[in-house]
Amino acid sequence: MSQASLDDDELFGEAASEMRSDVESSLADAWDALPDADDIWETDAENVLGVLNGLKSALDVGDAEDHLRDAKKWYTMGERADAFEDADDLEEEIADLEEALENITDAGEQVGELTATIPALRGTLEDAGSEEADDEDENEAEAEEDDE
């Protein structure tokens, strides 16, 4: 084997190692960008709308999607170049991260829908309560008239 091919093999091995490190680093950054479990569990809000708004903010995935994209980009390059000896762990972690992001995004959308619905529901219930109170006032007034 010539010196040039040995150097090429060493360079390829070094590049493959760096590529794997880039994927692992991007995955770690993506996991770190996800919301903290306590942030979506605990609240200081005084009402349901405050809880929902806080939860909606807590479910922001930040830069996690960008980091996942970087990880997938470098992973795909490494796979196509056959640079990884064993990349099953990377593939599995990418899938786990994608699933976590999807779950968080779905939850955020559901919370967003509730955040939009709750004020309208409250208004409807307040209107129904005031109509009921008006009906009771009318019934009391009629009863008083009948007593006289």
mmCIF file of N, CA and C in Angstrom:
data_model
loop_
_atom_site.group_PDB
_atom_site.id
_atom_site.type_symbol
_atom_site.label_atom_id
_atom_site.label_comp_id
_atom_site.label_asym_id
_atom_site.label_seq_id
_atom_site.Cartn_x
_atom_site.Cartn_y
_atom_site.Cartn_z
ATOM 1 N N MET A 1 0.855 -1.175 0.000
ATOM 2 C CA MET A 1 0.000 0.000 0.000
ATOM 3 C C MET A 1 0.892 1.226 0.000
ATOM 4 N N SER A 2 0.586 2.154 -0.856
ATOM 5 C CA SER A 2 1.419 3.339 -0.967
ATOM 6 C C SER A 2 1.122 4.317 0.159
ATOM 7 N N GLN A 3 2.054 5.237 0.348
ATOM 8 C CA GLN A 3 1.918 6.269 1.375
ATOM 9 C C GLN A 3 0.685 7.131 1.109
ATOM 10 N N ALA A 4 0.410 7.426 -0.164
ATOM 11 C CA ALA A 4 -0.726 8.279 -0.514
ATOM 12 C C ALA A 4 -2.038 7.628 -0.112
ATOM 13 N N SER A 5 -2.205 6.318 -0.352
ATOM 14 C CA SER A 5 -3.466 5.665 0.002
ATOM 15 C C SER A 5 -3.593 5.525 1.512
ATOM 16 N N LEU A 6 -2.479 5.309 2.205
ATOM 17 C CA LEU A 6 -2.523 5.250 3.658
ATOM 18 C C LEU A 6 -2.966 6.594 4.218
ATOM 19 N N ASP A 7 -2.459 7.651 3.668
ATOM 20 C CA ASP A 7 -2.862 8.973 4.102
ATOM 21 C C ASP A 7 -4.339 9.212 3.815
ATOM 22 N N ASP A 8 -4.797 8.740 2.645
ATOM 23 C CA ASP A 8 -6.205 8.891 2.300
ATOM 24 C C ASP A 8 -7.092 8.117 3.277
ATOM 25 N N ASP A 9 -6.684 6.902 3.617
ATOM 26 C CA ASP A 9 -7.451 6.096 4.573
ATOM 27 C C ASP A 9 -7.478 6.755 5.939
ATOM 28 N N GLU A 10 -6.339 7.274 6.354
ATOM 29 C CA GLU A 10 -6.291 7.965 7.647
ATOM 30 C C GLU A 10 -7.181 9.202 7.631
ATOM 31 N N LEU A 11 -7.113 9.953 6.540
ATOM 32 C CA LEU A 11 -7.944 11.150 6.416
ATOM 33 C C LEU A 11 -9.430 10.789 6.414
ATOM 34 N N PHE A 12 -9.779 9.722 5.700
ATOM 35 C CA PHE A 12 -11.170 9.293 5.662
ATOM 36 C C PHE A 12 -11.634 8.857 7.050
ATOM 37 N N GLY A 13 -10.802 8.107 7.733
ATOM 38 C CA GLY A 13 -11.134 7.670 9.097
ATOM 39 C C GLY A 13 -11.310 8.853 10.030
ATOM 40 N N GLU A 14 -10.431 9.823 9.894
ATOM 41 C CA GLU A 14 -10.522 11.041 10.713
ATOM 42 C C GLU A 14 -11.804 11.809 10.386
ATOM 43 N N ALA A 15 -12.108 11.922 9.104
ATOM 44 C CA ALA A 15 -13.330 12.630 8.687
ATOM 45 C C ALA A 15 -14.572 11.895 9.184
ATOM 46 N N ALA A 16 -14.555 10.576 9.114
ATOM 47 C CA ALA A 16 -15.691 9.786 9.593
ATOM 48 C C ALA A 16 -15.892 9.984 11.087
ATOM 49 N N SER A 17 -14.798 10.015 11.818
ATOM 50 C CA SER A 17 -14.867 10.239 13.263
ATOM 51 C C SER A 17 -15.438 11.620 13.578
ATOM 52 N N GLU A 18 -14.965 12.618 12.827
ATOM 53 C CA GLU A 18 -15.475 13.977 13.028
ATOM 54 C C GLU A 18 -16.951 14.077 12.653
ATOM 55 N N MET A 19 -17.345 13.358 11.606
ATOM 56 C CA MET A 19 -18.735 13.377 11.176
ATOM 57 C C MET A 19 -19.624 12.768 12.261
ATOM 58 N N ARG A 20 -19.189 11.664 12.840
ATOM 59 C CA ARG A 20 -19.948 11.028 13.920
ATOM 60 C C ARG A 20 -20.041 11.976 15.114
ATOM 61 N N SER A 21 -18.941 12.634 15.419
ATOM 62 C CA SER A 21 -18.955 13.606 16.521
ATOM 63 C C SER A 21 -19.930 14.748 16.246
ATOM 64 N N ASP A 22 -19.974 15.195 14.996
ATOM 65 C CA ASP A 22 -20.919 16.256 14.630
ATOM 66 C C ASP A 22 -22.362 15.798 14.818
ATOM 67 N N VAL A 23 -22.649 14.573 14.408
ATOM 68 C CA VAL A 23 -24.007 14.035 14.576
ATOM 69 C C VAL A 23 -24.338 13.952 16.060
ATOM 70 N N GLU A 24 -23.438 13.391 16.843
ATOM 71 C CA GLU A 24 -23.676 13.245 18.284
ATOM 72 C C GLU A 24 -23.841 14.603 18.965
ATOM 73 N N SER A 25 -23.031 15.559 18.568
ATOM 74 C CA SER A 25 -23.108 16.901 19.138
ATOM 75 C C SER A 25 -24.436 17.565 18.795
ATOM 76 N N SER A 26 -24.851 17.442 17.545
ATOM 77 C CA SER A 26 -26.133 18.029 17.127
ATOM 78 C C SER A 26 -27.301 17.367 17.846
ATOM 79 N N LEU A 27 -27.223 16.066 18.034
ATOM 80 C CA LEU A 27 -28.279 15.367 18.777
ATOM 81 C C LEU A 27 -28.325 15.833 20.231
ATOM 82 N N ALA A 28 -27.176 15.967 20.845
ATOM 83 C CA ALA A 28 -27.125 16.442 22.233
ATOM 84 C C ALA A 28 -27.690 17.859 22.338
ATOM 85 N N ASP A 29 -27.333 18.711 21.383
ATOM 86 C CA ASP A 29 -27.866 20.086 21.375
ATOM 87 C C ASP A 29 -29.382 20.086 21.198
ATOM 88 N N ALA A 30 -29.886 19.184 20.364
ATOM 89 C CA ALA A 30 -31.330 19.097 20.137
ATOM 90 C C ALA A 30 -32.048 18.655 21.410
ATOM 91 N N TRP A 31 -31.519 17.629 22.078
ATOM 92 C CA TRP A 31 -32.126 17.179 23.336
ATOM 93 C C TRP A 31 -32.111 18.300 24.369
ATOM 94 N N ASP A 32 -30.998 19.022 24.416
ATOM 95 C CA ASP A 32 -30.883 20.122 25.384
ATOM 96 C C ASP A 32 -31.860 21.260 25.101
ATOM 97 N N ALA A 33 -32.221 21.448 23.825
ATOM 98 C CA ALA A 33 -33.126 22.536 23.452
ATOM 99 C C ALA A 33 -34.591 22.220 23.766
ATOM 100 N N LEU A 34 -34.891 20.949 24.018
ATOM 101 C CA LEU A 34 -36.273 20.580 24.333
ATOM 102 C C LEU A 34 -36.678 21.155 25.690
ATOM 103 N N PRO A 35 -37.979 21.334 25.892
ATOM 104 C CA PRO A 35 -38.442 21.869 27.186
ATOM 105 C C PRO A 35 -38.050 20.958 28.338
ATOM 106 N N ASP A 36 -37.830 21.559 29.487
ATOM 107 C CA ASP A 36 -37.547 20.811 30.701
ATOM 108 C C ASP A 36 -38.862 20.216 31.215
ATOM 109 N N ALA A 37 -38.815 18.997 31.696
ATOM 110 C CA ALA A 37 -40.031 18.319 32.164
ATOM 111 C C ALA A 37 -40.748 19.126 33.240
ATOM 112 N N ASP A 38 -40.010 19.722 34.157
ATOM 113 C CA ASP A 38 -40.637 20.509 35.221
ATOM 114 C C ASP A 38 -41.341 21.748 34.680
ATOM 115 N N ASP A 39 -40.829 22.302 33.583
ATOM 116 C CA ASP A 39 -41.437 23.501 33.004
ATOM 117 C C ASP A 39 -42.823 23.227 32.435
ATOM 118 N N ILE A 40 -43.062 22.007 31.978
ATOM 119 C CA ILE A 40 -44.392 21.704 31.450
ATOM 120 C C ILE A 40 -45.296 21.103 32.520
ATOM 121 N N TRP A 41 -44.749 20.796 33.679
ATOM 122 C CA TRP A 41 -45.539 20.166 34.735
ATOM 123 C C TRP A 41 -45.978 21.157 35.802
ATOM 124 N N GLU A 42 -45.123 22.078 36.143
ATOM 125 C CA GLU A 42 -45.401 23.013 37.233
ATOM 126 C C GLU A 42 -45.859 24.354 36.680
ATOM 127 N N THR A 43 -46.691 25.073 37.478
ATOM 128 C CA THR A 43 -47.201 26.357 37.035
ATOM 129 C C THR A 43 -47.395 27.294 38.220
ATOM 130 N N ASP A 44 -47.356 28.573 37.922
ATOM 131 C CA ASP A 44 -47.631 29.594 38.924
ATOM 132 C C ASP A 44 -48.876 30.389 38.549
ATOM 133 N N ALA A 45 -49.601 29.929 37.560
ATOM 134 C CA ALA A 45 -50.743 30.679 37.033
ATOM 135 C C ALA A 45 -51.904 30.670 38.018
ATOM 136 N N GLU A 46 -52.722 31.710 37.896
ATOM 137 C CA GLU A 46 -53.870 31.855 38.791
ATOM 138 C C GLU A 46 -55.168 31.371 38.169
ATOM 139 N N ASN A 47 -55.163 31.101 36.866
ATOM 140 C CA ASN A 47 -56.382 30.626 36.216
ATOM 141 C C ASN A 47 -56.013 29.689 35.072
ATOM 142 N N VAL A 48 -57.030 29.067 34.512
ATOM 143 C CA VAL A 48 -56.805 28.074 33.457
ATOM 144 C C VAL A 48 -56.128 28.683 32.240
ATOM 145 N N LEU A 49 -56.561 29.871 31.850
ATOM 146 C CA LEU A 49 -55.946 30.501 30.684
ATOM 147 C C LEU A 49 -54.465 30.784 30.939
ATOM 148 N N GLY A 50 -54.139 31.200 32.138
ATOM 149 C CA GLY A 50 -52.733 31.412 32.487
ATOM 150 C C GLY A 50 -51.938 30.120 32.436
ATOM 151 N N VAL A 51 -52.550 29.039 32.914
ATOM 152 C CA VAL A 51 -51.896 27.724 32.856
ATOM 153 C C VAL A 51 -51.651 27.339 31.402
ATOM 154 N N LEU A 52 -52.674 27.496 30.568
ATOM 155 C CA LEU A 52 -52.545 27.117 29.159
ATOM 156 C C LEU A 52 -51.503 27.965 28.435
ATOM 157 N N ASN A 53 -51.507 29.266 28.699
ATOM 158 C CA ASN A 53 -50.504 30.132 28.060
ATOM 159 C C ASN A 53 -49.100 29.762 28.512
ATOM 160 N N GLY A 54 -48.941 29.470 29.798
ATOM 161 C CA GLY A 54 -47.638 29.046 30.302
ATOM 162 C C GLY A 54 -47.195 27.727 29.701
ATOM 163 N N LEU A 55 -48.142 26.805 29.584
ATOM 164 C CA LEU A 55 -47.829 25.508 28.999
ATOM 165 C C LEU A 55 -47.469 25.647 27.528
ATOM 166 N N LYS A 56 -48.215 26.488 26.832
ATOM 167 C CA LYS A 56 -47.923 26.710 25.406
ATOM 168 C C LYS A 56 -46.507 27.248 25.233
ATOM 169 N N SER A 57 -46.121 28.182 26.084
ATOM 170 C CA SER A 57 -44.754 28.725 26.024
ATOM 171 C C SER A 57 -43.724 27.660 26.385
ATOM 172 N N ALA A 58 -44.040 26.850 27.391
ATOM 173 C CA ALA A 58 -43.100 25.814 27.834
ATOM 174 C C ALA A 58 -42.900 24.737 26.781
ATOM 175 N N LEU A 59 -43.881 24.546 25.907
ATOM 176 C CA LEU A 59 -43.791 23.512 24.880
ATOM 177 C C LEU A 59 -43.045 23.969 23.627
ATOM 178 N N ASP A 60 -42.431 25.113 23.686
ATOM 179 C CA ASP A 60 -41.631 25.605 22.565
ATOM 180 C C ASP A 60 -40.365 24.753 22.457
ATOM 181 N N VAL A 61 -40.130 24.196 21.282
ATOM 182 C CA VAL A 61 -38.968 23.313 21.092
ATOM 183 C C VAL A 61 -37.698 24.077 20.756
ATOM 184 N N GLY A 62 -37.796 25.380 20.665
ATOM 185 C CA GLY A 62 -36.608 26.200 20.435
ATOM 186 C C GLY A 62 -35.860 25.787 19.182
ATOM 187 N N ASP A 63 -34.566 25.623 19.321
ATOM 188 C CA ASP A 63 -33.701 25.285 18.184
ATOM 189 C C ASP A 63 -33.557 23.775 17.981
ATOM 190 N N ALA A 64 -34.342 22.990 18.696
ATOM 191 C CA ALA A 64 -34.203 21.535 18.608
ATOM 192 C C ALA A 64 -34.387 21.025 17.186
ATOM 193 N N GLU A 65 -35.335 21.598 16.459
ATOM 194 C CA GLU A 65 -35.565 21.147 15.081
ATOM 195 C C GLU A 65 -34.355 21.444 14.194
ATOM 196 N N ASP A 66 -33.736 22.599 14.396
ATOM 197 C CA ASP A 66 -32.545 22.939 13.608
ATOM 198 C C ASP A 66 -31.385 21.992 13.925
ATOM 199 N N HIS A 67 -31.219 21.685 15.204
ATOM 200 C CA HIS A 67 -30.147 20.761 15.595
ATOM 201 C C HIS A 67 -30.417 19.354 15.051
ATOM 202 N N LEU A 68 -31.682 18.947 15.072
ATOM 203 C CA LEU A 68 -32.027 17.638 14.514
ATOM 204 C C LEU A 68 -31.733 17.611 13.016
ATOM 205 N N ARG A 69 -32.065 18.685 12.348
ATOM 206 C CA ARG A 69 -31.789 18.766 10.904
ATOM 207 C C ARG A 69 -30.293 18.625 10.640
ATOM 208 N N ASP A 70 -29.462 19.312 11.435
ATOM 209 C CA ASP A 70 -28.009 19.184 11.276
ATOM 210 C C ASP A 70 -27.554 17.756 11.512
ATOM 211 N N ALA A 71 -28.099 17.135 12.553
ATOM 212 C CA ALA A 71 -27.718 15.752 12.859
ATOM 213 C C ALA A 71 -28.090 14.824 11.703
ATOM 214 N N LYS A 72 -29.291 14.999 11.169
ATOM 215 C CA LYS A 72 -29.737 14.151 10.061
ATOM 216 C C LYS A 72 -28.899 14.403 8.807
ATOM 217 N N LYS A 73 -28.534 15.648 8.600
ATOM 218 C CA LYS A 73 -27.714 15.991 7.427
ATOM 219 C C LYS A 73 -26.370 15.264 7.502
ATOM 220 N N TRP A 74 -25.679 15.377 8.640
ATOM 221 C CA TRP A 74 -24.371 14.740 8.777
ATOM 222 C C TRP A 74 -24.493 13.220 8.831
ATOM 223 N N TYR A 75 -25.566 12.738 9.422
ATOM 224 C CA TYR A 75 -25.791 11.294 9.464
ATOM 225 C C TYR A 75 -25.979 10.751 8.041
ATOM 226 N N THR A 76 -26.798 11.437 7.259
ATOM 227 C CA THR A 76 -27.051 11.007 5.878
ATOM 228 C C THR A 76 -25.764 11.015 5.062
ATOM 229 N N MET A 77 -24.974 12.079 5.229
ATOM 230 C CA MET A 77 -23.678 12.142 4.518
ATOM 231 C C MET A 77 -22.797 10.964 4.915
ATOM 232 N N GLY A 78 -22.717 10.705 6.200
ATOM 233 C CA GLY A 78 -21.883 9.608 6.686
ATOM 234 C C GLY A 78 -22.363 8.254 6.199
ATOM 235 N N GLU A 79 -23.660 8.058 6.191
ATOM 236 C CA GLU A 79 -24.222 6.797 5.720
ATOM 237 C C GLU A 79 -23.941 6.592 4.230
ATOM 238 N N ARG A 80 -24.169 7.629 3.443
ATOM 239 C CA ARG A 80 -23.947 7.508 1.999
ATOM 240 C C ARG A 80 -22.474 7.292 1.669
ATOM 241 N N ALA A 81 -21.602 7.866 2.482
ATOM 242 C CA ALA A 81 -20.162 7.695 2.258
ATOM 243 C C ALA A 81 -19.657 6.405 2.900
ATOM 244 N N ASP A 82 -20.573 5.683 3.544
ATOM 245 C CA ASP A 82 -20.214 4.460 4.270
ATOM 246 C C ASP A 82 -19.090 4.739 5.255
ATOM 247 N N ALA A 83 -19.242 5.869 5.949
ATOM 248 C CA ALA A 83 -18.192 6.330 6.858
ATOM 249 C C ALA A 83 -18.339 5.772 8.269
ATOM 250 N N PHE A 84 -19.509 5.266 8.594
ATOM 251 C CA PHE A 84 -19.738 4.776 9.957
ATOM 252 C C PHE A 84 -19.628 3.257 9.989
ATOM 253 N N GLU A 85 -18.867 2.762 10.942
ATOM 254 C CA GLU A 85 -18.765 1.315 11.105
ATOM 255 C C GLU A 85 -20.068 0.766 11.671
ATOM 256 N N ASP A 86 -20.614 1.461 12.668
ATOM 257 C CA ASP A 86 -21.867 1.041 13.295
ATOM 258 C C ASP A 86 -22.641 2.298 13.658
ATOM 259 N N ALA A 87 -23.708 2.539 12.936
ATOM 260 C CA ALA A 87 -24.466 3.766 13.159
ATOM 261 C C ALA A 87 -25.888 3.490 13.632
ATOM 262 N N ASP A 88 -26.152 2.251 14.071
ATOM 263 C CA ASP A 88 -27.503 1.913 14.527
ATOM 264 C C ASP A 88 -27.927 2.783 15.708
ATOM 265 N N ASP A 89 -26.970 3.086 16.585
ATOM 266 C CA ASP A 89 -27.303 3.913 17.748
ATOM 267 C C ASP A 89 -27.692 5.326 17.329
ATOM 268 N N LEU A 90 -27.012 5.857 16.324
ATOM 269 C CA LEU A 90 -27.347 7.198 15.829
ATOM 270 C C LEU A 90 -28.726 7.209 15.173
ATOM 271 N N GLU A 91 -28.978 6.199 14.368
ATOM 272 C CA GLU A 91 -30.274 6.100 13.700
ATOM 273 C C GLU A 91 -31.408 6.002 14.723
ATOM 274 N N GLU A 92 -31.198 5.214 15.752
ATOM 275 C CA GLU A 92 -32.207 5.045 16.805
ATOM 276 C C GLU A 92 -32.429 6.349 17.579
ATOM 277 N N GLU A 93 -31.354 7.039 17.892
ATOM 278 C CA GLU A 93 -31.481 8.297 18.628
ATOM 279 C C GLU A 93 -32.171 9.370 17.792
ATOM 280 N N ILE A 94 -31.883 9.397 16.504
ATOM 281 C CA ILE A 94 -32.565 10.342 15.606
ATOM 282 C C ILE A 94 -34.062 10.050 15.604
ATOM 283 N N ALA A 95 -34.432 8.789 15.511
ATOM 284 C CA ALA A 95 -35.852 8.410 15.519
ATOM 285 C C ALA A 95 -36.515 8.788 16.846
ATOM 286 N N ASP A 96 -35.819 8.553 17.960
ATOM 287 C CA ASP A 96 -36.358 8.917 19.276
ATOM 288 C C ASP A 96 -36.569 10.420 19.384
ATOM 289 N N LEU A 97 -35.616 11.172 18.900
ATOM 290 C CA LEU A 97 -35.706 12.622 18.954
ATOM 291 C C LEU A 97 -36.836 13.129 18.056
ATOM 292 N N GLU A 98 -36.969 12.548 16.877
ATOM 293 C CA GLU A 98 -38.069 12.929 15.988
ATOM 294 C C GLU A 98 -39.422 12.674 16.657
ATOM 295 N N GLU A 99 -39.542 11.541 17.321
ATOM 296 C CA GLU A 99 -40.789 11.201 18.014
ATOM 297 C C GLU A 99 -41.072 12.177 19.151
ATOM 298 N N ALA A 100 -40.047 12.507 19.925
ATOM 299 C CA ALA A 100 -40.216 13.464 21.017
ATOM 300 C C ALA A 100 -40.649 14.832 20.484
ATOM 301 N N LEU A 101 -40.001 15.284 19.417
ATOM 302 C CA LEU A 101 -40.374 16.569 18.811
ATOM 303 C C LEU A 101 -41.808 16.552 18.302
ATOM 304 N N GLU A 102 -42.203 15.457 17.679
ATOM 305 C CA GLU A 102 -43.569 15.341 17.170
ATOM 306 C C GLU A 102 -44.584 15.379 18.315
ATOM 307 N N ASN A 103 -44.294 14.668 19.400
ATOM 308 C CA ASN A 103 -45.201 14.659 20.551
ATOM 309 C C ASN A 103 -45.325 16.046 21.175
ATOM 310 N N ILE A 104 -44.214 16.728 21.316
ATOM 311 C CA ILE A 104 -44.223 18.067 21.909
ATOM 312 C C ILE A 104 -44.973 19.041 21.004
ATOM 313 N N THR A 105 -44.724 18.948 19.708
ATOM 314 C CA THR A 105 -45.401 19.824 18.750
ATOM 315 C C THR A 105 -46.907 19.566 18.753
ATOM 316 N N ASP A 106 -47.306 18.293 18.773
ATOM 317 C CA ASP A 106 -48.736 17.947 18.835
ATOM 318 C C ASP A 106 -49.375 18.493 20.104
ATOM 319 N N ALA A 107 -48.691 18.329 21.214
ATOM 320 C CA ALA A 107 -49.216 18.846 22.487
ATOM 321 C C ALA A 107 -49.354 20.361 22.427
ATOM 322 N N GLY A 108 -48.374 21.027 21.851
ATOM 323 C CA GLY A 108 -48.427 22.481 21.714
ATOM 324 C C GLY A 108 -49.618 22.931 20.875
ATOM 325 N N GLU A 109 -49.906 22.190 19.807
ATOM 326 C CA GLU A 109 -51.055 22.523 18.960
ATOM 327 C C GLU A 109 -52.368 22.329 19.725
ATOM 328 N N GLN A 110 -52.454 21.259 20.491
ATOM 329 C CA GLN A 110 -53.663 21.005 21.282
ATOM 330 C C GLN A 110 -53.855 22.085 22.341
ATOM 331 N N VAL A 111 -52.781 22.477 22.989
ATOM 332 C CA VAL A 111 -52.859 23.540 23.989
ATOM 333 C C VAL A 111 -53.259 24.853 23.322
ATOM 334 N N GLY A 112 -52.727 25.107 22.131
ATOM 335 C CA GLY A 112 -53.091 26.313 21.385
ATOM 336 C C GLY A 112 -54.578 26.363 21.076
ATOM 337 N N GLU A 113 -55.123 25.208 20.700
ATOM 338 C CA GLU A 113 -56.560 25.148 20.427
ATOM 339 C C GLU A 113 -57.364 25.423 21.692
ATOM 340 N N LEU A 114 -56.954 24.832 22.799
ATOM 341 C CA LEU A 114 -57.641 25.084 24.074
ATOM 342 C C LEU A 114 -57.514 26.543 24.494
ATOM 343 N N THR A 115 -56.349 27.117 24.283
ATOM 344 C CA THR A 115 -56.121 28.516 24.638
ATOM 345 C C THR A 115 -57.077 29.421 23.875
ATOM 346 N N ALA A 116 -57.370 29.059 22.641
ATOM 347 C CA ALA A 116 -58.303 29.849 21.843
ATOM 348 C C ALA A 116 -59.756 29.567 22.234
ATOM 349 N N THR A 117 -60.035 28.365 22.717
ATOM 350 C CA THR A 117 -61.408 27.953 23.023
ATOM 351 C C THR A 117 -61.884 28.404 24.396
ATOM 352 N N ILE A 118 -61.016 28.361 25.375
ATOM 353 C CA ILE A 118 -61.420 28.610 26.771
ATOM 354 C C ILE A 118 -62.049 29.994 26.971
ATOM 355 N N PRO A 119 -61.489 31.088 26.451
ATOM 356 C CA PRO A 119 -62.144 32.388 26.662
ATOM 357 C C PRO A 119 -63.557 32.438 26.069
ATOM 358 N N ALA A 120 -63.741 31.836 24.898
ATOM 359 C CA ALA A 120 -65.066 31.812 24.288
ATOM 360 C C ALA A 120 -66.028 30.977 25.122
ATOM 361 N N LEU A 121 -65.539 29.868 25.644
ATOM 362 C CA LEU A 121 -66.362 29.016 26.501
ATOM 363 C C LEU A 121 -66.759 29.755 27.775
ATOM 364 N N ARG A 122 -65.821 30.451 28.344
ATOM 365 C CA ARG A 122 -66.118 31.232 29.545
ATOM 366 C C ARG A 122 -67.207 32.271 29.244
ATOM 367 N N GLY A 123 -67.064 32.969 28.120
ATOM 368 C CA GLY A 123 -68.067 33.956 27.731
ATOM 369 C C GLY A 123 -69.445 33.329 27.561
ATOM 370 N N THR A 124 -69.495 32.165 26.932
ATOM 371 C CA THR A 124 -70.760 31.464 26.742
ATOM 372 C C THR A 124 -71.391 31.108 28.087
ATOM 373 N N LEU A 125 -70.576 30.595 28.991
ATOM 374 C CA LEU A 125 -71.086 30.208 30.308
ATOM 375 C C LEU A 125 -71.508 31.418 31.123
ATOM 376 N N GLU A 126 -70.762 32.514 31.001
ATOM 377 C CA GLU A 126 -71.161 33.746 31.700
ATOM 378 C C GLU A 126 -72.480 34.266 31.158
ATOM 379 N N ASP A 127 -72.634 34.218 29.826
ATOM 380 C CA ASP A 127 -73.895 34.651 29.217
ATOM 381 C C ASP A 127 -75.048 33.770 29.680
ATOM 382 N N ALA A 128 -74.809 32.454 29.722
ATOM 383 C CA ALA A 128 -75.853 31.531 30.173
ATOM 384 C C ALA A 128 -76.190 31.796 31.636
ATOM 385 N N GLY A 129 -75.181 32.082 32.444
ATOM 386 C CA GLY A 129 -75.405 32.381 33.857
ATOM 387 C C GLY A 129 -76.179 33.665 34.049
ATOM 388 N N SER A 130 -75.894 34.680 33.244
ATOM 389 C CA SER A 130 -76.612 35.953 33.390
ATOM 390 C C SER A 130 -78.044 35.812 32.892
ATOM 391 N N GLU A 131 -78.283 34.994 31.853
ATOM 392 C CA GLU A 131 -79.645 34.745 31.388
ATOM 393 C C GLU A 131 -80.427 34.001 32.451
ATOM 394 N N GLU A 132 -79.783 33.029 33.098
ATOM 395 C CA GLU A 132 -80.434 32.269 34.165
ATOM 396 C C GLU A 132 -80.774 33.195 35.330
ATOM 397 N N ALA A 133 -79.858 34.085 35.669
ATOM 398 C CA ALA A 133 -80.107 35.034 36.754
ATOM 399 C C ALA A 133 -81.248 35.975 36.382
ATOM 400 N N ASP A 134 -81.304 36.414 35.129
ATOM 401 C CA ASP A 134 -82.400 37.267 34.666
ATOM 402 C C ASP A 134 -83.733 36.538 34.769
ATOM 403 N N ASP A 135 -83.748 35.243 34.382
ATOM 404 C CA ASP A 135 -84.967 34.447 34.476
ATOM 405 C C ASP A 135 -85.407 34.307 35.931
ATOM 406 N N GLU A 136 -84.448 34.086 36.834
ATOM 407 C CA GLU A 136 -84.781 33.976 38.251
ATOM 408 C C GLU A 136 -85.336 35.290 38.784
ATOM 409 N N ASP A 137 -84.753 36.408 38.386
ATOM 410 C CA ASP A 137 -85.247 37.717 38.809
ATOM 411 C C ASP A 137 -86.672 37.934 38.324
ATOM 412 N N GLU A 138 -86.948 37.542 37.078
ATOM 413 C CA GLU A 138 -88.295 37.692 36.537
ATOM 414 C C GLU A 138 -89.281 36.819 37.301
ATOM 415 N N ASN A 139 -88.881 35.575 37.601
ATOM 416 C CA ASN A 139 -89.753 34.669 38.345
ATOM 417 C C ASN A 139 -90.036 35.199 39.746
ATOM 418 N N GLU A 140 -89.032 35.754 40.404
ATOM 419 C CA GLU A 140 -89.214 36.331 41.732
ATOM 420 C C GLU A 140 -90.144 37.534 41.669
ATOM 421 N N ALA A 141 -89.978 38.355 40.642
ATOM 422 C CA ALA A 141 -90.824 39.536 40.492
ATOM 423 C C ALA A 141 -92.271 39.105 40.254
ATOM 424 N N GLU A 142 -92.488 38.102 39.440
ATOM 425 C CA GLU A 142 -93.843 37.595 39.184
ATOM 426 C C GLU A 142 -94.449 37.014 40.440
ATOM 427 N N ALA A 143 -93.646 36.294 41.223
ATOM 428 C CA ALA A 143 -94.155 35.722 42.459
ATOM 429 C C ALA A 143 -94.551 36.794 43.452
ATOM 430 N N GLU A 144 -93.773 37.860 43.512
ATOM 431 C CA GLU A 144 -94.103 38.973 44.412
ATOM 432 C C GLU A 144 -95.394 39.633 43.968
ATOM 433 N N GLU A 145 -95.600 39.795 42.663
ATOM 434 C CA GLU A 145 -96.820 40.388 42.155
ATOM 435 C C GLU A 145 -98.030 39.551 42.478
ATOM 436 N N ASP A 146 -97.855 38.219 42.376
ATOM 437 C CA ASP A 146 -98.944 37.296 42.669
ATOM 438 C C ASP A 146 -99.295 37.351 44.159
ATOM 439 N N ASP A 147 -98.306 37.584 45.028
ATOM 440 C CA ASP A 147 -98.545 37.646 46.466
ATOM 441 C C ASP A 147 -99.305 38.897 46.842
ATOM 442 N N GLU A 148 -99.217 39.920 46.077
ATOM 443 C CA GLU A 148 -99.845 41.192 46.417
ATOM 444 C C GLU A 148 -101.260 41.200 46.089
#
